[in-house]
């Protein structure tokens, strides 16, 4: 019996130099959703982070974004539709 997991993905808020990076992020997000797992990531709507989160959400999966409470970074946070389950903003990484 497979257990639902929270899967932490550490990736960039930029897409990188190769389209294969974005395709890989989307494939991972689809796999997370299809297998009933939850994505835990940096909360951005851009780059590889956004591609992964969008794929999880498109597949009906759950997403938890953890993002620093810094104005410049908050401007890039994922807007998250209703299925975006949780967004946590923190002043520093030490208060996680």
Coordinates of N, CA and C in Angstrom, one line a residue:
X1 N 0.8 -1.2 0.0 CA 0.0 0.0 0.0 C 0.9 1.2 0.0
X2 N 0.6 2.1 -0.9 CA 1.4 3.4 -1.0 C 0.9 4.4 -0.1
X3 N 1.8 5.1 0.6 CA 1.4 6.2 1.5 C 1.4 7.5 0.8
X4 N 0.5 8.4 1.1 CA 0.5 9.8 0.5 C 1.7 10.5 1.2
X5 N 2.5 11.2 0.4 CA 3.7 11.9 0.9 C 3.6 13.3 0.6
X6 N 4.3 14.1 1.5 CA 4.6 15.5 1.2 C 5.9 15.5 0.5
X7 N 6.0 15.9 -0.7 CA 7.3 15.9 -1.4 C 7.8 17.3 -1.6
X8 N 9.0 17.6 -1.0 CA 9.6 18.9 -1.1 C 10.4 18.9 -2.4
X9 N 10.2 20.0 -3.1 CA 10.9 20.2 -4.4 C 11.6 21.5 -4.3
X10 N 13.0 21.5 -4.5 CA 13.8 22.7 -4.4 C 14.2 23.0 -5.8
X11 N 13.7 24.0 -6.4 CA 14.1 24.4 -7.8 C 14.0 25.9 -8.0
X12 N 14.3 26.4 -9.1 CA 14.5 27.8 -9.3 C 13.2 28.5 -9.7
X13 N 13.2 29.8 -9.4 CA 12.0 30.7 -9.9 C 12.3 31.2 -11.3
X14 N 13.3 30.7 -11.9 CA 13.6 31.0 -13.3 C 13.5 29.6 -14.0
X15 N 13.4 29.6 -15.4 CA 13.2 28.4 -16.1 C 14.5 27.7 -16.5
X16 N 15.6 28.4 -16.5 CA 16.9 27.9 -16.9 C 17.1 28.0 -18.4
X17 N 18.1 27.4 -18.8 CA 18.6 27.5 -20.2 C 18.0 26.5 -21.2
X18 N 17.4 25.5 -20.7 CA 16.9 24.4 -21.6 C 15.4 24.1 -21.3
X19 N 14.7 24.0 -22.4 CA 13.2 23.7 -22.3 C 13.0 22.4 -21.6
X20 N 14.0 21.5 -21.6 CA 13.8 20.2 -20.9 C 13.7 20.4 -19.4
X21 N 14.3 21.4 -18.8 CA 14.1 21.7 -17.4 C 12.6 21.9 -17.1
X22 N 12.0 22.7 -17.9 CA 10.5 23.0 -17.6 C 9.7 21.8 -17.9
X23 N 10.0 21.0 -18.9 CA 9.3 19.8 -19.2 C 9.4 18.8 -18.0
X24 N 10.6 18.7 -17.5 CA 10.9 17.8 -16.3 C 10.1 18.3 -15.1
X25 N 10.0 19.6 -14.9 CA 9.3 20.1 -13.7 C 7.8 19.8 -13.9
X26 N 7.3 20.0 -15.1 CA 5.9 19.7 -15.4 C 5.6 18.2 -15.2
X27 N 6.5 17.3 -15.7 CA 6.3 15.9 -15.5 C 6.3 15.5 -14.1
X28 N 7.2 16.1 -13.3 CA 7.3 15.8 -11.8 C 6.0 16.2 -11.2
X29 N 5.5 17.4 -11.5 CA 4.2 17.9 -10.9 C 3.1 17.0 -11.3
X30 N 3.0 16.5 -12.5 CA 1.9 15.6 -12.9 C 2.0 14.3 -12.1
X31 N 3.2 13.8 -12.0 CA 3.4 12.5 -11.2 C 3.0 12.7 -9.8
X32 N 3.3 13.8 -9.2 CA 2.9 14.1 -7.8 C 1.4 14.1 -7.7
X33 N 0.7 14.8 -8.5 CA -0.7 14.8 -8.5 C -1.4 13.4 -8.8
X34 N -0.9 12.8 -9.8 CA -1.5 11.5 -10.2 C -1.3 10.4 -9.1
X35 N -0.3 10.6 -8.3 CA -0.1 9.6 -7.2 C -0.6 10.0 -5.9
X36 N -1.4 11.1 -5.8 CA -2.0 11.6 -4.6 C -1.1 12.2 -3.6
X37 N 0.1 12.6 -4.0 CA 1.0 13.2 -3.1 C 0.8 14.8 -3.0
X38 N 1.5 15.4 -2.1 CA 1.4 16.9 -1.9 C 2.7 17.5 -2.2
X39 N 2.7 18.6 -3.0 CA 4.0 19.3 -3.3 C 4.2 20.3 -2.2
X40 N 5.4 20.4 -1.7 CA 5.9 21.4 -0.8 C 7.0 22.1 -1.5
X41 N 6.9 23.4 -1.7 CA 7.9 24.1 -2.6 C 8.0 25.6 -2.1
X42 N 8.8 26.4 -2.9 CA 9.1 27.7 -2.5 C 8.0 28.8 -2.8
X43 N 6.9 28.4 -3.3 CA 5.7 29.3 -3.4 C 5.7 30.3 -4.6
X44 N 6.7 30.2 -5.5 CA 6.7 31.1 -6.6 C 5.8 30.7 -7.8
X45 N 5.2 31.7 -8.5 CA 4.4 31.4 -9.7 C 5.3 31.3 -10.9
X46 N 6.6 31.7 -10.8 CA 7.4 31.8 -12.0 C 8.4 30.6 -12.1
X47 N 9.0 30.4 -13.3 CA 10.1 29.5 -13.5 C 9.7 28.0 -13.2
X48 N 10.7 27.3 -12.8 CA 10.5 25.9 -12.5 C 9.6 25.6 -11.4
X49 N 9.6 26.5 -10.4 CA 8.7 26.4 -9.3 C 7.2 26.5 -9.7
X50 N 7.0 27.5 -10.5 CA 5.6 27.7 -11.0 C 5.1 26.6 -11.9
X51 N 6.1 26.1 -12.8 CA 5.7 25.0 -13.7 C 5.3 23.7 -12.9
X52 N 6.1 23.5 -11.9 CA 5.8 22.3 -11.0 C 4.5 22.4 -10.3
X53 N 4.3 23.6 -9.7 CA 3.0 23.8 -9.0 C 1.8 23.8 -9.9
X54 N 1.9 24.5 -11.1 CA 0.8 24.5 -12.0 C 0.4 23.1 -12.5
X55 N 1.4 22.2 -12.7 CA 1.2 20.8 -13.1 C 0.5 20.0 -12.0
X56 N 0.9 20.2 -10.7 CA 0.2 19.6 -9.6 C -1.2 20.0 -9.5
X57 N -1.4 21.3 -9.6 CA -2.8 21.9 -9.5 C -3.7 21.4 -10.7
X58 N -3.1 21.4 -11.9 CA -3.8 21.0 -13.1 C -4.3 19.5 -12.9
X59 N -3.5 18.7 -12.2 CA -3.8 17.3 -12.0 C -4.7 17.1 -10.8
X60 N -5.1 18.1 -10.2 CA -6.0 18.0 -9.0 C -5.3 17.7 -7.7
X61 N -4.0 17.9 -7.7 CA -3.2 17.7 -6.5 C -3.1 18.8 -5.5
X62 N -2.5 18.6 -4.4 CA -2.4 19.6 -3.3 C -1.0 20.2 -3.4
X63 N -1.0 21.5 -3.0 CA 0.3 22.3 -3.1 C 0.4 23.1 -1.8
X64 N 1.6 23.1 -1.2 CA 1.9 23.9 0.0 C 3.1 24.8 -0.4
X65 N 2.9 26.1 -0.4 CA 4.0 27.0 -0.7 C 4.5 27.6 0.6
X66 N 5.9 27.6 0.7 CA 6.5 28.3 1.9 C 7.4 29.3 1.3
X67 N 7.1 30.6 1.6 CA 7.8 31.7 1.0 C 8.2 32.8 2.0
X68 N 9.4 33.4 1.9 CA 9.8 34.4 2.8 C 8.8 35.6 2.7
X69 N 8.6 36.3 3.8 CA 7.7 37.5 3.9 C 8.6 38.7 3.5
X70 N 9.0 38.8 2.3 CA 9.8 39.9 1.8 C 9.1 40.4 0.5
X71 N 8.9 41.7 0.5 CA 8.1 42.3 -0.6 C 8.5 41.8 -2.0
X72 N 9.7 41.9 -2.3 CA 10.2 41.5 -3.7 C 9.8 40.1 -4.0
X73 N 10.0 39.2 -3.0 CA 9.7 37.8 -3.2 C 8.2 37.5 -3.2
X74 N 7.4 38.2 -2.3 CA 6.0 38.1 -2.3 C 5.3 38.5 -3.6
X75 N 5.9 39.4 -4.4 CA 5.3 39.8 -5.6 C 5.3 38.6 -6.6
X76 N 6.2 37.6 -6.4 CA 6.3 36.5 -7.3 C 5.5 35.2 -6.8
X77 N 4.8 35.4 -5.7 CA 4.2 34.2 -5.2 C 3.0 33.7 -6.1
X78 N 2.8 32.4 -6.0 CA 1.8 31.8 -6.8 C 0.4 32.2 -6.3
X79 N -0.5 32.7 -7.2 CA -1.8 33.1 -6.8 C -2.7 32.0 -6.2
X80 N -2.4 30.8 -6.7 CA -3.1 29.7 -6.2 C -4.6 29.7 -6.3
X81 N -5.2 28.9 -7.1 CA -6.7 28.7 -7.2 C -7.2 28.1 -5.9
X82 N -8.4 27.8 -5.8 CA -9.0 27.2 -4.6 C -8.3 26.0 -4.2
X83 N -7.8 25.2 -5.1 CA -7.2 23.9 -4.8 C -5.8 24.2 -4.2
X84 N -5.3 25.4 -4.3 CA -4.0 25.7 -3.7 C -4.2 25.7 -2.2
X85 N -3.7 24.7 -1.5 CA -4.1 24.4 -0.2 C -3.5 25.3 0.9
X86 N -2.3 25.8 0.7 CA -1.7 26.5 1.8 C -0.5 27.3 1.3
X87 N -0.4 28.5 1.8 CA 0.7 29.4 1.6 C 1.2 29.9 2.9
X88 N 2.4 29.7 3.2 CA 2.9 30.2 4.5 C 4.0 31.2 4.2
X89 N 3.9 32.4 4.7 CA 4.9 33.5 4.6 C 5.6 33.6 5.9
X90 N 6.9 33.7 5.9 CA 7.7 33.8 7.1 C 8.8 34.9 6.9
X91 N 9.0 35.6 8.0 CA 10.0 36.6 8.0 C 11.4 36.1 7.7
X92 N 11.7 35.0 8.3 CA 13.0 34.3 8.1 C 12.8 32.8 8.0
X93 N 13.8 32.2 7.5 CA 13.8 30.7 7.4 C 13.8 30.0 8.8
X94 N 14.3 30.8 9.8 CA 14.4 30.2 11.1 C 13.1 30.1 11.9
X95 N 12.1 30.8 11.4 CA 10.7 30.6 12.1 C 9.8 29.6 11.4
X96 N 10.4 28.8 10.5 CA 9.6 27.7 9.9 C 9.3 26.7 11.0

